[in-house]
Short mmCIF file of C-alpha atoms in Angstrom, two decimals:
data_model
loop_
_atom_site.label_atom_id
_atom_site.label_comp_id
_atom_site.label_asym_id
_atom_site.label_seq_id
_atom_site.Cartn_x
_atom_site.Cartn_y
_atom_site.Cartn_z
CA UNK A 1 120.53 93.60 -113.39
CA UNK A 2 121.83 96.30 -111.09
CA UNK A 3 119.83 96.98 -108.51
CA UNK A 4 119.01 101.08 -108.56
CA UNK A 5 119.04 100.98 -104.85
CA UNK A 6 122.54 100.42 -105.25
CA UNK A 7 123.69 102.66 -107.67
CA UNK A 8 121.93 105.49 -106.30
CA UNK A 9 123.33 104.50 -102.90
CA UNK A 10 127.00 104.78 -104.70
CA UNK A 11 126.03 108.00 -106.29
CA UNK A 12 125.01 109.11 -102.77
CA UNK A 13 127.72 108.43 -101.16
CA UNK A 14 129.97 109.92 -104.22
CA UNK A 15 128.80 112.88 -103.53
CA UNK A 16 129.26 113.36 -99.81
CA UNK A 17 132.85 111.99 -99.97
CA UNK A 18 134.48 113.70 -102.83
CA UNK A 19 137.86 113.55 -101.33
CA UNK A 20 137.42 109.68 -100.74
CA UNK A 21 136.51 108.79 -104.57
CA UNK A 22 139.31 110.77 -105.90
CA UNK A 23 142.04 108.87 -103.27
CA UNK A 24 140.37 105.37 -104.24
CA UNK A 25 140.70 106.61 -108.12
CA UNK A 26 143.87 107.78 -107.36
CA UNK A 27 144.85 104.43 -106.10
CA UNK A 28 143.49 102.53 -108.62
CA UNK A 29 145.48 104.76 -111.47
CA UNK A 30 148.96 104.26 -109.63
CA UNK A 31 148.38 100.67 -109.30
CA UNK A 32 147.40 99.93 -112.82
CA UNK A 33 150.52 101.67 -114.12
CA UNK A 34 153.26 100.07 -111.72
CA UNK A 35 153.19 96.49 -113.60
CA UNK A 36 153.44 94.85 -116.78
CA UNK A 37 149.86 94.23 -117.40
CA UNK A 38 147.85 96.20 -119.91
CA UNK A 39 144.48 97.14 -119.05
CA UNK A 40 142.32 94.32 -120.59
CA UNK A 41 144.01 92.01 -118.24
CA UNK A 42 143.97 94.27 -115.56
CA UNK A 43 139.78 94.22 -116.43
CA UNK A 44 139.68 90.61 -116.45
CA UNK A 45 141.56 90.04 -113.04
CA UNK A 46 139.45 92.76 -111.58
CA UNK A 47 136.17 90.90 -113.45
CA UNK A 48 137.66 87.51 -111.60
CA UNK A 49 137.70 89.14 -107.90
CA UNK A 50 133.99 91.05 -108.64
CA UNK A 51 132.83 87.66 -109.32
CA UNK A 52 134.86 85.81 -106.28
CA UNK A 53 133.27 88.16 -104.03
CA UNK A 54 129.65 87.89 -105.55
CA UNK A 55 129.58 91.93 -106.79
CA UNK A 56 126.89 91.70 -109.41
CA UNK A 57 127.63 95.56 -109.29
CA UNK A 58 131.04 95.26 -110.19
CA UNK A 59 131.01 92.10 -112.70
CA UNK A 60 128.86 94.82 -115.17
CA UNK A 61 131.08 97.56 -114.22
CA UNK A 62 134.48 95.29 -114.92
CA UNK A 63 132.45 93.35 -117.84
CA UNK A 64 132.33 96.90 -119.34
CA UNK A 65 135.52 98.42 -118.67
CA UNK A 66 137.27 95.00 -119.88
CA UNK A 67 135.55 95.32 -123.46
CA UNK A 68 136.32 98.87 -124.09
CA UNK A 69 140.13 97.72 -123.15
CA UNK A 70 139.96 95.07 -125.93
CA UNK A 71 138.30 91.90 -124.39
CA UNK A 72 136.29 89.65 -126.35
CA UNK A 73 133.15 87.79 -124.77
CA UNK A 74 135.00 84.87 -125.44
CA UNK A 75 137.67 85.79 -123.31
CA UNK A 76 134.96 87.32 -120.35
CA UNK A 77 133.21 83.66 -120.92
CA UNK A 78 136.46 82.21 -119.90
CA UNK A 79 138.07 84.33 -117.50
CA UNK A 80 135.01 83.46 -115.27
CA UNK A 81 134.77 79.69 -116.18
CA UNK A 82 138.20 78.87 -115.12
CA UNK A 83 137.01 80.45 -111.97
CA UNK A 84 134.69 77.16 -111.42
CA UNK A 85 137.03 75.23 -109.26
CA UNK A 86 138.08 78.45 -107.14
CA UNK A 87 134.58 79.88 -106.33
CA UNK A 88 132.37 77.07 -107.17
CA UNK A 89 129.69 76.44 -110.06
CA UNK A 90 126.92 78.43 -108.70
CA UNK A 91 128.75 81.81 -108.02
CA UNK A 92 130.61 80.94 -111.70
CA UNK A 93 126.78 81.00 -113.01
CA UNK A 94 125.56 83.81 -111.37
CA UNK A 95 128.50 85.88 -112.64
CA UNK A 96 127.86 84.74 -116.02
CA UNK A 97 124.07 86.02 -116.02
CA UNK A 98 125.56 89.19 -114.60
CA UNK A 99 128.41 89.42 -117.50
CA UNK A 100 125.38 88.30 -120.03
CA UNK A 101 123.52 91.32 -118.44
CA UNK A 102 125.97 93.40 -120.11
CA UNK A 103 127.10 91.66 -123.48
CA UNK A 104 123.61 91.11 -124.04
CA UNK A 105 123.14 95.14 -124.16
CA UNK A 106 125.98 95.40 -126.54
CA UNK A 107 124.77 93.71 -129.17
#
């Protein structure tokens, strides 16, 4: 689970850099919309890299954002086993847990 140290940490630091969220948001809409890819593979790339750079933060947060934009846990299941021979077994299991974090709360 999500360590509260972090999130309040995030918070935190939200709220002292309000100009700094909004350019990183900012970013993040522009680049979604200047491609061909709709936003539940845009999720599922961004799950890939959260788990690639072992963000247990970020694989609930793109776990999350990649179901409400269509995704199946089938398709989170395999967007992060196919990841097994890029970032190894153990990081593929820990981001499982993490994703299993999450799709065990939806249920």
């Amino acid at each position: 689970m999500e360590r509260k140290h972090d999130l309040d940490t995030y918070k935190r630091f939200k709220k002292q850099h309000p100009a700094y969220f909004q350019a990183v948001e900012t970013l993040g809409a522009v680049v979604r919309q200047t491609g061909p890819l709709d936003e539940r593979s845009l999720q599922l790339i961004q799950l890939a890299a959260a788990a690639a750079i072992h963000s247990e933060g970020a694989v609930h947060s793109h776990t999350r954002r990649a179901l409400e934009a269509g995704a199946t846990p089938d398709d989170i299941h395999h967007t992060l086993l196919v990841l097994t021979s890029t970032i190894g077994f153990p990081t593929v299991m820990a981001a499982l847990s993490w994703a299993g974090d999450v799709l065990e709360s939806k249920e």
